[in-house]
Short mmCIF file of C-alpha atoms (C1' of nucleotides) in Angstrom, two decimals:
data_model
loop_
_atom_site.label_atom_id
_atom_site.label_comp_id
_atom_site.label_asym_id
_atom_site.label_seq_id
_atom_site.Cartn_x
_atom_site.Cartn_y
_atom_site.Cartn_z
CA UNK A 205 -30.61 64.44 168.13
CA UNK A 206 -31.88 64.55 171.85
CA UNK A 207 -31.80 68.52 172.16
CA UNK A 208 -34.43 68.96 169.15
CA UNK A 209 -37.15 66.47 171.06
CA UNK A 210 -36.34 68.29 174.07
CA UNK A 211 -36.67 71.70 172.53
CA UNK A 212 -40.23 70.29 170.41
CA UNK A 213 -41.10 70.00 174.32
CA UNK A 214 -39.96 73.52 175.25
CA UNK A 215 -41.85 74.90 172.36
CA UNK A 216 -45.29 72.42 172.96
CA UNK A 217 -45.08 73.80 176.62
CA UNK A 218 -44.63 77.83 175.50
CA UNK A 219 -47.62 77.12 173.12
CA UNK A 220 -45.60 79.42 170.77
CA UNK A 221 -46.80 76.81 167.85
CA UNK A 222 -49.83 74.49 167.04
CA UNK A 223 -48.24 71.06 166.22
CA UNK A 224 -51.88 69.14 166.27
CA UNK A 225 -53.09 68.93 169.82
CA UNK A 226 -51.18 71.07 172.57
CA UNK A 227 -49.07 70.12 175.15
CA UNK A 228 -48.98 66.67 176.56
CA UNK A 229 -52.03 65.16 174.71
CA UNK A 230 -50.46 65.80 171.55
CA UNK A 231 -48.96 62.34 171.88
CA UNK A 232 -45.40 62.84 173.16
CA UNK A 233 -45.74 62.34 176.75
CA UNK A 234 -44.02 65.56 178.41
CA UNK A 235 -43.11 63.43 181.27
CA UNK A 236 -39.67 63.64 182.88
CA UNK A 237 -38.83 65.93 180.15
CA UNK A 238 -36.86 68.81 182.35
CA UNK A 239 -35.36 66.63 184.38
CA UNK A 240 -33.94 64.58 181.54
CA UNK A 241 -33.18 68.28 179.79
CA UNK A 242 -31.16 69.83 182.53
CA UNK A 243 -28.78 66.85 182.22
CA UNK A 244 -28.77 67.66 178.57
CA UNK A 245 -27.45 71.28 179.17
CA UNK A 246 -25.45 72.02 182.68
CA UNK A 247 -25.19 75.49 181.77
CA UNK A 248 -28.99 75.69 181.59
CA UNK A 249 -30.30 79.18 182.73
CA UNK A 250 -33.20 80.24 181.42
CA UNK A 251 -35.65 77.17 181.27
CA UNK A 252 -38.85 79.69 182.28
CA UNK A 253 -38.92 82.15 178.99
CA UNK A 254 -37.59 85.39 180.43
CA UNK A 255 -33.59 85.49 179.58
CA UNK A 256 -33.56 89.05 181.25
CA UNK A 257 -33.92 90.99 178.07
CA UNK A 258 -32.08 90.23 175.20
CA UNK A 259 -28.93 89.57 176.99
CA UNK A 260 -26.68 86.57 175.83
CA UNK A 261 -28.84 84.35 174.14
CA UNK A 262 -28.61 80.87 175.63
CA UNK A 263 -28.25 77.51 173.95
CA UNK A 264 -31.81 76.44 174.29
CA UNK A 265 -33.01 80.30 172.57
CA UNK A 266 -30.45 79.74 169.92
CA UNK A 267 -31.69 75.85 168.95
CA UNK A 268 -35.05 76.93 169.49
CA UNK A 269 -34.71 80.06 166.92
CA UNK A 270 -33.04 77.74 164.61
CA UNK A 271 -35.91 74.83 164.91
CA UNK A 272 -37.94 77.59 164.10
CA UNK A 273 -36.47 78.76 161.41
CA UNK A 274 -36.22 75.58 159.83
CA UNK A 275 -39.77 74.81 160.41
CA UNK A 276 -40.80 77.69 158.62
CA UNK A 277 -38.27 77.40 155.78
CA UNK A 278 -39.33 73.72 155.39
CA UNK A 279 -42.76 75.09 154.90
CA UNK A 280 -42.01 77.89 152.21
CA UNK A 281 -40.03 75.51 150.38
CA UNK A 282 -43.00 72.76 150.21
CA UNK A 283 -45.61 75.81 149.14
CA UNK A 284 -43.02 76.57 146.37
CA UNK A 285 -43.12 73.12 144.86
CA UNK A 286 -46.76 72.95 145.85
CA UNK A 287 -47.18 76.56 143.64
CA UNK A 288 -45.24 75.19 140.83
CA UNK A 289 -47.38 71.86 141.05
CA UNK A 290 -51.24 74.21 140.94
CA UNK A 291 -49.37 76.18 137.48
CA UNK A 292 -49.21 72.62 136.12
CA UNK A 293 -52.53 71.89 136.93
CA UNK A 294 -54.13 74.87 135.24
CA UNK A 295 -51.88 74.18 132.34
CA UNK A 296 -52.79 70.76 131.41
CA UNK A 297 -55.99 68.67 130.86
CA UNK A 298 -56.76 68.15 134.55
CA UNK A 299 -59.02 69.90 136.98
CA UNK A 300 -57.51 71.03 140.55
CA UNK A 301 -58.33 67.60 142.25
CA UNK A 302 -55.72 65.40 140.30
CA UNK A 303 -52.99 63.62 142.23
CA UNK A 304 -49.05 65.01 142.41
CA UNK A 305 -48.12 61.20 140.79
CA UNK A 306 -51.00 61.34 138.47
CA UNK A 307 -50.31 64.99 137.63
CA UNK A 308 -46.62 64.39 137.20
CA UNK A 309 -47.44 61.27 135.03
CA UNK A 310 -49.61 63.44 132.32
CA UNK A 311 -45.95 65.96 132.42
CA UNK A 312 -44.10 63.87 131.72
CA UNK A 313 -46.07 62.33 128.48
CA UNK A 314 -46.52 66.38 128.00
CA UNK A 315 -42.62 66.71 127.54
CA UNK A 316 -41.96 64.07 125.78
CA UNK A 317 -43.81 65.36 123.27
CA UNK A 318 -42.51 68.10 123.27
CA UNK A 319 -39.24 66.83 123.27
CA UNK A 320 -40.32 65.47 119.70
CA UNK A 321 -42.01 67.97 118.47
CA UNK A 322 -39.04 70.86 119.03
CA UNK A 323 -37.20 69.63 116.85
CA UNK A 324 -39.69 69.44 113.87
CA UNK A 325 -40.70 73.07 114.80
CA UNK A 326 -36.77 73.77 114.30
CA UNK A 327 -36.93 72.66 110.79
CA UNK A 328 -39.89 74.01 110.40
CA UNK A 329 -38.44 77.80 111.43
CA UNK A 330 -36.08 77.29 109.00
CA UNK A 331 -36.93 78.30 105.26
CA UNK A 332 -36.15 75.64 102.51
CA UNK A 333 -32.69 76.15 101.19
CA UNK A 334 -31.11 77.64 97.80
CA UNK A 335 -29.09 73.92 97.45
CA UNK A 336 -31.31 70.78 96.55
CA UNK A 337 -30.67 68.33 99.26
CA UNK A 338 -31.88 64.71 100.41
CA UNK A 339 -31.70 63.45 103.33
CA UNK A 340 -33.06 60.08 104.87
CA UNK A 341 -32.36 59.44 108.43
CA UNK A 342 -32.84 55.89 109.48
CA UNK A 343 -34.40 56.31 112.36
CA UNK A 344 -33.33 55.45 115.97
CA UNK A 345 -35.95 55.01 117.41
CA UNK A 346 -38.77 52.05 116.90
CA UNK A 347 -41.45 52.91 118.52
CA UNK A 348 -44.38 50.91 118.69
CA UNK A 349 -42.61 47.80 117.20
CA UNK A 350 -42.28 48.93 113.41
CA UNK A 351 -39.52 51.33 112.49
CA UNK A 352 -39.97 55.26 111.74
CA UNK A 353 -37.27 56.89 109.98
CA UNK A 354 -37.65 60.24 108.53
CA UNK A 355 -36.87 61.81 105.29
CA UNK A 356 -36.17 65.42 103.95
CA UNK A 357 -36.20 66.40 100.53
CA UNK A 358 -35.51 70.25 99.43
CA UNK A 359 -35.87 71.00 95.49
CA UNK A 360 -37.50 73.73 93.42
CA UNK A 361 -41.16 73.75 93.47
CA UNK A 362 -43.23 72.17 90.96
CA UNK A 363 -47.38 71.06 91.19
CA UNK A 364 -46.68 67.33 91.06
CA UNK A 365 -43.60 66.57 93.20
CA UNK A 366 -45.86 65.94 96.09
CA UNK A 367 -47.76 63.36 94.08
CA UNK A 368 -44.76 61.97 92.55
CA UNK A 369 -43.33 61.58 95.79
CA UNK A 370 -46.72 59.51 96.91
CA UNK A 371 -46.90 57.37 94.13
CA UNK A 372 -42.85 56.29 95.42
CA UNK A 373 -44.07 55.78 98.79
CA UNK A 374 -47.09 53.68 98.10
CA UNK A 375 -45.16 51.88 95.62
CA UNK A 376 -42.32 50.81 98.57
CA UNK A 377 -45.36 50.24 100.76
CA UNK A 378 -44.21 52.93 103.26
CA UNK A 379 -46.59 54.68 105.03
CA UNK A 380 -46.27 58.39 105.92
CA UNK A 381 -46.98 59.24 109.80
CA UNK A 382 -46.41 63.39 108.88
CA UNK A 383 -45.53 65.78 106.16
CA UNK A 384 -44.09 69.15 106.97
CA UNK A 385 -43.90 70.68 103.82
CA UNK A 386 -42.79 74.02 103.56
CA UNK A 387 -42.73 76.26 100.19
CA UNK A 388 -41.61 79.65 99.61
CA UNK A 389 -40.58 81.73 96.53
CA UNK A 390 -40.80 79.00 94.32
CA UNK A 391 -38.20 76.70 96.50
CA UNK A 392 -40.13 73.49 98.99
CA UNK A 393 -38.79 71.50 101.07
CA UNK A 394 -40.38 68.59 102.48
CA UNK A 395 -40.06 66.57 105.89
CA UNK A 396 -41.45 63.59 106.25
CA UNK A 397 -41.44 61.33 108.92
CA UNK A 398 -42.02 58.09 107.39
CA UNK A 399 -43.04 54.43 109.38
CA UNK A 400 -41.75 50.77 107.53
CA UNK A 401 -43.57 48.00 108.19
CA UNK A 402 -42.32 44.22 108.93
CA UNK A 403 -41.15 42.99 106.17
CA UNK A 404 -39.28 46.16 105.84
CA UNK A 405 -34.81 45.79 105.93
CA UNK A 406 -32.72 48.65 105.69
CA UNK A 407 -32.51 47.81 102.03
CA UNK A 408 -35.88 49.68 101.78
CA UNK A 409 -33.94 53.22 102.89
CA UNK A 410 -31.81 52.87 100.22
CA UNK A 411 -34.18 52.04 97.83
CA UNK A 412 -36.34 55.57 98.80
CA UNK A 413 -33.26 57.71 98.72
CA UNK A 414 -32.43 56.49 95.32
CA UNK A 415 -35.81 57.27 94.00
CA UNK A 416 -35.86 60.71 95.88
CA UNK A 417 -32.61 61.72 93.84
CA UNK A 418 -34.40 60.65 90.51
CA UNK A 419 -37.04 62.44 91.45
CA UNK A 420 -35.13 65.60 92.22
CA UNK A 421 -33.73 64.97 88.87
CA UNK A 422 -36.72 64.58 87.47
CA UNK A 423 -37.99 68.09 88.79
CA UNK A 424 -35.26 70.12 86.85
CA UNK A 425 -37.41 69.09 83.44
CA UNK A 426 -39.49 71.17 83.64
CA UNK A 427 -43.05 69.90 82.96
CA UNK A 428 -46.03 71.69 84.48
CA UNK A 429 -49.09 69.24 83.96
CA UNK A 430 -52.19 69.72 85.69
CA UNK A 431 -52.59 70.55 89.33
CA UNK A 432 -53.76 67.21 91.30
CA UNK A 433 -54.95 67.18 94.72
CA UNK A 434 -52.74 66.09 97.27
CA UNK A 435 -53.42 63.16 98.94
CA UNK A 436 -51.61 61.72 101.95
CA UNK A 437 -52.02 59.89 104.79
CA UNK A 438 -52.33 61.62 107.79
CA UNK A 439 -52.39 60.30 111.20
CA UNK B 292 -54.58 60.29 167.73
CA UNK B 293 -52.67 58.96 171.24
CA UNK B 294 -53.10 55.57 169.82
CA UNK B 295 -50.38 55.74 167.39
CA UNK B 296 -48.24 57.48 169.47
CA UNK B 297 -48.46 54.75 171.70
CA UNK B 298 -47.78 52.25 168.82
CA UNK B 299 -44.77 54.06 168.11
CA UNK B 300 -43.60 53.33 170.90
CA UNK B 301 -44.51 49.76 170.89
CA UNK B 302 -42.58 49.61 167.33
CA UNK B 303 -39.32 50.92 169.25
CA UNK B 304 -39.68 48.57 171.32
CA UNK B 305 -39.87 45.40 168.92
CA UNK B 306 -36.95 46.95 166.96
CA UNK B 307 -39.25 46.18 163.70
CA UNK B 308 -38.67 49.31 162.11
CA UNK B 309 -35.69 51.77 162.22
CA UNK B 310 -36.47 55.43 163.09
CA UNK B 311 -33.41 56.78 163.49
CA UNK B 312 -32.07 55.77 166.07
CA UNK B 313 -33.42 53.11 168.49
CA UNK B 314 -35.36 53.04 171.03
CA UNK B 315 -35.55 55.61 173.47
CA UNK B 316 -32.81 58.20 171.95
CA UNK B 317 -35.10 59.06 169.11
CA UNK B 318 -36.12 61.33 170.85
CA UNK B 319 -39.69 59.70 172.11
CA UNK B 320 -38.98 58.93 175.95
CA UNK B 321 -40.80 55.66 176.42
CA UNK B 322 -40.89 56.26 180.23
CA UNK B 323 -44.51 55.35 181.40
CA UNK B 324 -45.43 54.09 178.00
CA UNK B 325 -47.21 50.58 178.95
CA UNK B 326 -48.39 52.21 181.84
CA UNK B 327 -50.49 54.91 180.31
CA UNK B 328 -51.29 52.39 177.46
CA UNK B 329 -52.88 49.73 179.57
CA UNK B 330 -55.14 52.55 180.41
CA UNK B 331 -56.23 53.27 176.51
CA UNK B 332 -56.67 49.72 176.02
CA UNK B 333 -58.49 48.28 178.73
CA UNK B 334 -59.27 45.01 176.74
CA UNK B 335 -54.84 44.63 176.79
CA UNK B 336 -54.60 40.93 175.58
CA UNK B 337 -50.97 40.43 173.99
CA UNK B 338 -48.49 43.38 174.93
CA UNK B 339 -45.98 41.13 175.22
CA UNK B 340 -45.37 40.05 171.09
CA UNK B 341 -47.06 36.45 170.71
CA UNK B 342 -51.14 36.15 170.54
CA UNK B 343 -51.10 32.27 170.82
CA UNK B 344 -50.76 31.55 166.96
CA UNK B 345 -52.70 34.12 165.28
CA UNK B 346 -55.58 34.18 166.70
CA UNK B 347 -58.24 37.12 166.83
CA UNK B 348 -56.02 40.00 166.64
CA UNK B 349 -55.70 42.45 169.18
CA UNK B 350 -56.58 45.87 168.92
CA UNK B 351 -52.66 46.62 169.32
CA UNK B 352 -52.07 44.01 166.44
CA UNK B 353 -54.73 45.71 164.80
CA UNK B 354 -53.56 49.38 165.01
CA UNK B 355 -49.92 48.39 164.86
CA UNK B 356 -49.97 46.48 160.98
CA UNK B 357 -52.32 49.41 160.24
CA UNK B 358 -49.43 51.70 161.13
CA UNK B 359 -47.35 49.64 159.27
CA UNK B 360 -48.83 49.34 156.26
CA UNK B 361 -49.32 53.50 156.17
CA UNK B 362 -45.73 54.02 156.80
CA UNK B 363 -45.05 51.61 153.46
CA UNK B 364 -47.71 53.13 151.51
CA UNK B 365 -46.73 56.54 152.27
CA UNK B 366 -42.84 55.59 150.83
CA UNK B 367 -44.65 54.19 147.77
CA UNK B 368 -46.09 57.17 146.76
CA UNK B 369 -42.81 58.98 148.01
CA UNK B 370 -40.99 56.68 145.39
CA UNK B 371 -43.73 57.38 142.88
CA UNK B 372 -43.47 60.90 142.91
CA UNK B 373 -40.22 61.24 142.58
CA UNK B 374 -39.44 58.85 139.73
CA UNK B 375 -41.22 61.14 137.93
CA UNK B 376 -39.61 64.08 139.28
CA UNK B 377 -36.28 62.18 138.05
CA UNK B 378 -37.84 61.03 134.60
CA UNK B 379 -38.45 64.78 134.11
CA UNK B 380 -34.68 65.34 135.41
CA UNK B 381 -33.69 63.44 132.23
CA UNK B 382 -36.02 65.17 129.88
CA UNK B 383 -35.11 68.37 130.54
CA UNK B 384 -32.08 70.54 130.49
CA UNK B 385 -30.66 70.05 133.65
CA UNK B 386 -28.19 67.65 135.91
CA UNK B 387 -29.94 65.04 138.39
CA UNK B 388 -28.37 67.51 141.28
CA UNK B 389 -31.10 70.25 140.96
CA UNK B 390 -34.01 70.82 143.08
CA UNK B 391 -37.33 69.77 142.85
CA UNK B 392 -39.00 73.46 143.08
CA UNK B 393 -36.36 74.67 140.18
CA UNK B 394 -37.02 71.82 138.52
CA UNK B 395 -40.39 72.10 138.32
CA UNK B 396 -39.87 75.75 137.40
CA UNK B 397 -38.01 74.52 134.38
CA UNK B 398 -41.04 72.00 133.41
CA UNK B 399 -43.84 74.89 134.39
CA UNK B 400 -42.04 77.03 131.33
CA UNK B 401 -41.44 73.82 128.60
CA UNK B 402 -45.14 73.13 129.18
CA UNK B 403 -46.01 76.86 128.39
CA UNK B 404 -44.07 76.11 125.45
CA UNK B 405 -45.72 72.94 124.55
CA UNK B 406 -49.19 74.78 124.63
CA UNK B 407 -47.81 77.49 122.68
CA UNK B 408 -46.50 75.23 120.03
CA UNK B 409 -49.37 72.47 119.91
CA UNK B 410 -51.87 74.24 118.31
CA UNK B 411 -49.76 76.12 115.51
CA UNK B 412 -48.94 72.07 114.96
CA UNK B 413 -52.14 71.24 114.15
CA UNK B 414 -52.64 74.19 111.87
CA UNK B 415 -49.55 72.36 110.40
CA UNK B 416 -51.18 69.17 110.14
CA UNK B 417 -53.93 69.87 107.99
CA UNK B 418 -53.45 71.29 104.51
CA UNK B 419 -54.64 75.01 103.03
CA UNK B 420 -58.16 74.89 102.38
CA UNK B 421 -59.75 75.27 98.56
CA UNK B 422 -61.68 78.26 99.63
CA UNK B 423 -59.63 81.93 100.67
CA UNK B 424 -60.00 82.74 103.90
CA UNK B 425 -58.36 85.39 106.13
CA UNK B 426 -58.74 84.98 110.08
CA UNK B 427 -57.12 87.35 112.20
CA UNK B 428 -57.53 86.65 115.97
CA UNK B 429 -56.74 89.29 118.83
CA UNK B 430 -54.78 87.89 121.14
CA UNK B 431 -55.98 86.78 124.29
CA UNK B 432 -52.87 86.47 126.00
CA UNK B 433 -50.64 89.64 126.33
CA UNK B 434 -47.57 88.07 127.46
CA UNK B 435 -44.51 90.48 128.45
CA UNK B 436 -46.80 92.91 128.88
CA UNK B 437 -47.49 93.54 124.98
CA UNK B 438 -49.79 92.40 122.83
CA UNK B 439 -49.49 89.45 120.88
CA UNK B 440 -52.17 88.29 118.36
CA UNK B 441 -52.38 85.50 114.98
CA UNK B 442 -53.22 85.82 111.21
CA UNK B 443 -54.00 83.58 108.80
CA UNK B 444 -53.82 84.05 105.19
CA UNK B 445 -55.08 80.93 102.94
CA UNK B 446 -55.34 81.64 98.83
CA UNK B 447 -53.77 80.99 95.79
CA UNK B 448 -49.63 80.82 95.83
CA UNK B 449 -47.90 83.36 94.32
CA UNK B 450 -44.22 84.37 94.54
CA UNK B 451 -44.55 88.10 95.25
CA UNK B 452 -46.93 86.68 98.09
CA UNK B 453 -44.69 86.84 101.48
CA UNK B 454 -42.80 90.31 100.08
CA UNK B 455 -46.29 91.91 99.89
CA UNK B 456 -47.21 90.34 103.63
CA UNK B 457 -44.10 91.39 105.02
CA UNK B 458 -44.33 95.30 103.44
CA UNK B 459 -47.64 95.81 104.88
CA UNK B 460 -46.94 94.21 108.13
CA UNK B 461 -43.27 96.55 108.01
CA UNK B 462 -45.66 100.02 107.27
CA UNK B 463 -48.05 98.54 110.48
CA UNK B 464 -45.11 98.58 112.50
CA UNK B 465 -46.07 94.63 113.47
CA UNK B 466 -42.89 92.05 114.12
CA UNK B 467 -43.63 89.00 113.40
CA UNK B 468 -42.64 86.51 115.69
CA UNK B 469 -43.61 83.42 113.88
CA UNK B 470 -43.83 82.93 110.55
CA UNK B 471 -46.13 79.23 109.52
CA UNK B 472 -46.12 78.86 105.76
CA UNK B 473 -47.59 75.43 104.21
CA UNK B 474 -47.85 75.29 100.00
CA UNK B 475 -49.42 72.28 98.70
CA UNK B 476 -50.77 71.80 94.72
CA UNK B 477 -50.31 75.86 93.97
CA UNK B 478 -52.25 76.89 97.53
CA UNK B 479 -50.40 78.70 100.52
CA UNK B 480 -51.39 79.51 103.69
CA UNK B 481 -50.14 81.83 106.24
CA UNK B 482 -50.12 81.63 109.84
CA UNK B 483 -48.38 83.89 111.55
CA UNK B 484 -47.98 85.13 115.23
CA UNK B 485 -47.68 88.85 115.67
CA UNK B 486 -46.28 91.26 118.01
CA UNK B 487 -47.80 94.71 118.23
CA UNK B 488 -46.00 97.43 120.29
CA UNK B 489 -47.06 99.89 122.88
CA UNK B 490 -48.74 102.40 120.46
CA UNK B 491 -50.69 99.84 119.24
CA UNK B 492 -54.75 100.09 119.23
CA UNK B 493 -57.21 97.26 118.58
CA UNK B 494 -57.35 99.35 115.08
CA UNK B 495 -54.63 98.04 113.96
CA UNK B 496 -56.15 95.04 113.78
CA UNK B 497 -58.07 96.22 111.60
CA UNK B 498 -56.02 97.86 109.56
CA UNK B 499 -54.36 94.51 108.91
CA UNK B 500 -57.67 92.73 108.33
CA UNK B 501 -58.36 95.07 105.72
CA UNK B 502 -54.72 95.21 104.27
CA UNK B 503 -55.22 91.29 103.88
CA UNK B 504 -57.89 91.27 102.34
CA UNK B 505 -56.56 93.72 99.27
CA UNK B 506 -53.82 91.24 99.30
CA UNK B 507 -56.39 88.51 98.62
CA UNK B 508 -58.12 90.32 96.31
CA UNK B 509 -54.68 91.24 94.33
CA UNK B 510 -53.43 87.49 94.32
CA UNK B 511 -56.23 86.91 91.78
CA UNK B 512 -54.82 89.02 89.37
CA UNK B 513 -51.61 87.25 88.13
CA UNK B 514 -48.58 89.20 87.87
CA UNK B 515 -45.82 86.93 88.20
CA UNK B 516 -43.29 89.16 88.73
CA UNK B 517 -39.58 87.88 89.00
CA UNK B 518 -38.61 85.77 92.54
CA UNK B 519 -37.60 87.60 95.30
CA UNK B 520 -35.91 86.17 98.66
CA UNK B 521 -37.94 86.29 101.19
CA UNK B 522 -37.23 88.60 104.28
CA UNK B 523 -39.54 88.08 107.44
CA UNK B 524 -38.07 88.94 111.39
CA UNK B 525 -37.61 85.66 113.18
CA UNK B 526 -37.17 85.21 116.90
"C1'" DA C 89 -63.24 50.24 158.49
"C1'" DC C 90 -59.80 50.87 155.11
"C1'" DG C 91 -56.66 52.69 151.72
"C1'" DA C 92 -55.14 56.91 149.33
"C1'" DA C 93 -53.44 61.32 149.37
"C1'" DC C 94 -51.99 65.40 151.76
"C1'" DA C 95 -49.38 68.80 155.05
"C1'" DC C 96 -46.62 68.88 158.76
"C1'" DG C 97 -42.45 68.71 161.85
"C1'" DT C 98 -38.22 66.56 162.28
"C1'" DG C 99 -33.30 64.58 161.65
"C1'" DA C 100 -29.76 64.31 158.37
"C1'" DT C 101 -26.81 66.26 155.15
"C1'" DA C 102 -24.30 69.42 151.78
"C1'" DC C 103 -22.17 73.77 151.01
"C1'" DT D 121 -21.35 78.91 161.12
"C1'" DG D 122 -26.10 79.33 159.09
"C1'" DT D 123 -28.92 77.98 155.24
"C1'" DA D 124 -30.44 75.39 151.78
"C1'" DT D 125 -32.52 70.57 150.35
"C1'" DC D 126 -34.20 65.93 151.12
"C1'" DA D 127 -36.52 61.54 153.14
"C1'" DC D 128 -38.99 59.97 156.71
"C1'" DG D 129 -42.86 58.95 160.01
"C1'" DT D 130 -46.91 60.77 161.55
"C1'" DG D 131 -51.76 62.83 162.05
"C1'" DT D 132 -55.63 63.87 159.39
"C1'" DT D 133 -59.11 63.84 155.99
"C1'" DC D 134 -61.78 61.92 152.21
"C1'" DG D 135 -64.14 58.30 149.43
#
DNA sequence: ACGAACACGTGATAC
DNA sequence: TGTATCACGTGTTCG
């Protein structure tokens, strides 16, 4: 407590460090400062820098190594956060003058993001599978007032299941945020992540998975008519 | 400069604010304090706590609710900062025990990530083109020392599509890292991220250009030769 | 002058 | 013990 002021003292008097001004004009009066020290430490011997080389290093060279040490290990440890903090600068959408809060703000929103996005890139790295499958996740989250749910159909390929599957949308008045839809060798697989709007119950999940399983159904017949251009909304 | 050194002391005094400890074992002797200060502030009206009922404030009043107020500003932004650090804490991988610098480590790599991932998610987002096209870019970055670059292959679908890709790129000697494939209405495109080893020239680039564009060329001609799983390196 | 943002040195604390 | 981290108050600089 006491021996730390009294050793920022020693060190303002040695000069051995800038701390703003020098000395006694730095603001902490050095007055009455030895006399008040020597109380501090009876055993005092070397007050006046020279401990007759190297020899037993007393309690005032010890605490003021340590207060040393700690000031300089303070100050690596804020340039390490500080480094860490100029990466995330040239990494986002901000030039080098942006605030630590501001610049920790626009992470956060970054990860987030990417905390949503992961996981449709997982199902994304992943190639449709042999098995037709449905899925509809009612979804957790309700973002923005309206609830977003998100569905996953995996079939065998054919030219108009992606219209089919817009007409059933449009017909339950559901709205589609994002389509991941992901073909290969004949199989697709589609994820959608699909927003309800007010009037919307649950009653409205059920009613898309049944149509999704007619529709998979449906896509074992069969019937190749004419290619028609996709259309979706996209956000 | 000694002004608010001198307030500090003032503040001990008045027990307003806790530093520590109180008074004069912070560490700040107050000996001599009003003395010396009497001397900065010649025009010394109201040392001694009341101004008769808030009238013109003295420099000391002044100086000292200026200190004030930049002590509690200074812990606003404190507490700013660091609910974001801890928002991040909860985002990421990682307990609420572990340090700011590793922590910011952790977010400096997820964000790497996130601009990684962002842009192959737009590709995602919009559908393949009408028209064939075949884009290869050379990589800017060479991250882990080798050299990483992205193709895109937009034509016509056809099953024996991705075998044919992933023969040429397997003769090349190119890994594919990551592997984008979108089919919508009977058109497919490719994006995919590519690793070339050390041996690797900028004429391999080339070489694939070309390769692609045979592909192209060979999609038009429809042999619809019998499904085949589809075999591509993923990380 | 005034608030905002920064780096610094320090005391406290955990292992 | 020494060696990390953290919060705090302060001095300083910039709009």
């Amino acid at each position: 407590m006491d021996q730390s002021s009294e050793l920022y003292r020693l060190l303002a008097q040695n000069g051995a460090f800038s701390l703003g001004g020098a000395g006694g004009s730095c603001g902490f009066p050095a007055t009455q400062s030895m006399s008040s020290s020597s109380s501090y430490y009876p055993l005092d011997k070397s007050t006046t820098a020279a401990a007759s080389e190297a020899a037993v290093p007393s309690a005032h060279d010890r605490a003021l190594t340590a207060l040393k040490n700690h000031k300089e290990a303070e100050k690596r440890r804020r340039e390490r956060i500080n480094s860490h903090l100029d990466k995330l600068r040239t990494l986002l959408p901000c030039n080098s003058k942006t605030d630590k809060a501001s610049l920790l703000a626009k992470v956060v929103e970054r990860v987030k993001e990417l905390k949503n996005e992961t996981s449709e890139i997982a199902e994304l790295e992943s190639f449709p599978s042999e098995t037709d499958e449905i899925s509809v996740l009612s979804g957790e989250q309700s973002e923005d007032g309206r609830l977003v749910f998100k569905a996953s159909l995996c079939c065998e390929d054919r030219s108009d299941l992606i219209p089919d599957l817009n007409d059933i949308l449009n017909s339950l008045q559901l709205k589609t945020l994002r389509a991941d839809i992901v073909t290969v060798g004949g199989r697709i697989r589609n994820v959608l992540l699909i927003a309800a709007n007010d009037h919307h119950s649950l009653e409205s999940v059920h009613f898309l998975q049944n149509a999704l399983k007619s529709l998979l159904e449906r896509s074992n017949s069969s019937l190749t008519s004419k290619r028609r251009r996709l259309v979706l909304h996209h956000k």
